[in-house]
């Protein structure tokens, strides 16, 4: 299958000579959920900024649906209509005085009719739960609300690929859960999503594929199901495996659960445990624990 987007052999240095990417490969399947892990400075933000053409690789190539992206005005305009990037820091993305104005910037720029722009803005603000803040000054919003405005601005463009740079960072738990539900709804509509995160538990629970970067390289791309059975694969790329893996391994060792499948989260593991019909003696062991 042709990837929706593919970066091959991409290298990039910042003007001061720092390496952002080194011979980096990444391919995303259409309609998939992807989590991007990596230590601070691994190159996640740099990689994401290549996916919508904000940065151009010095060597290597970016392909959209198998076609090489040309980094000229027309090529970048076409790419940015399909690839929406939500920045790590909302203050770098927002530049209008009011929420509505900011969210409508992209659709207006596409040259859409005014009623269509208004509909898209209203729908995007509803999607992120900010419909009552349409006329609020951006600088009156909290950090989490600003992040949601950025997301609304990108949603209003109706991209096929949504790239979110650490969207959960700085959000409270209910907001994180809302965001996860919103991402699920977008994936159900066929949108492909790439999320960078420092949380392997979230990655394992939510993603179809996990990609891990280190020192500017994408060092691992694998389906979550495969990674859940391989703690050494996580350790080999400097990542701590999700907590559910150690807990599941211990329950297998104690003869309480089968070795496969490995549940994707502790909540799912608990559901498996609760669903079991246990002999009375073992039931007391689990309840006492
Ligand atoms: N504007 C810049 N100028 C010079 N070097 C930069 C710049 N931005 C990033 N770098 C360097 O590029 C490398 C990759 O940085 P990047 O921001 O992509 O990492 P990251 O994985 O997103 O990290 P974090 O988890 O902290 O967000 C780092 O070595 C960083 O110092
Ligand atoms: Mg970053």
Coordinates of N, CA, C and O and ligand atoms in Angstrom, one line a residue, residues 39-46 48 88 165-166 196 198, ligand 2:
X39 N 13.2 11.1 23.2 CA 13.7 12.0 24.3 C 13.7 13.5 23.8 O 13.6 13.8 22.6
X40 N 13.8 14.4 24.7 CA 14.0 15.8 24.4 C 15.1 15.9 23.4 O 16.2 15.4 23.7
X41 N 14.9 16.7 22.3 CA 16.0 16.9 21.4 C 16.2 15.8 20.4 O 17.1 15.8 19.5
X42 N 15.3 14.8 20.4 CA 15.4 13.6 19.5 C 15.1 14.0 18.1 O 15.5 13.3 17.1
X43 N 14.3 15.0 17.9 CA 14.0 15.5 16.5 C 12.5 15.4 16.2 O 12.1 15.6 15.0
X44 N 11.6 15.2 17.1 CA 10.2 15.0 16.9 C 9.6 16.3 16.2 O 8.9 16.2 15.2
X45 N 9.9 17.4 16.8 CA 9.3 18.7 16.3 C 9.9 19.0 14.9 O 9.2 19.4 14.0
X46 N 11.2 18.7 14.8 CA 11.8 19.0 13.5 C 11.2 18.1 12.4 O 10.9 18.5 11.3
X48 N 8.2 16.8 12.4 CA 6.8 17.2 12.2 C 6.7 18.4 11.3 O 5.9 18.6 10.4
X88 N 3.8 22.6 19.1 CA 4.0 22.3 20.5 C 3.6 23.5 21.4 O 3.0 23.3 22.4
X165 N 1.9 18.2 17.8 CA 3.2 18.1 18.5 C 2.9 18.3 20.0 O 2.6 19.3 20.5
X166 N 3.0 17.2 20.7 CA 2.8 17.1 22.1 C 1.4 17.7 22.5 O 1.4 18.6 23.4
X196 N 3.0 13.4 18.7 CA 4.2 13.2 19.5 C 3.9 13.3 21.0 O 3.0 14.0 21.4
X198 N 5.5 12.1 25.2 CA 6.5 11.5 26.1 C 5.9 10.4 26.9 O 6.5 9.9 27.9
Ligands
LIG2 MG1 9.5 19.1 20.3

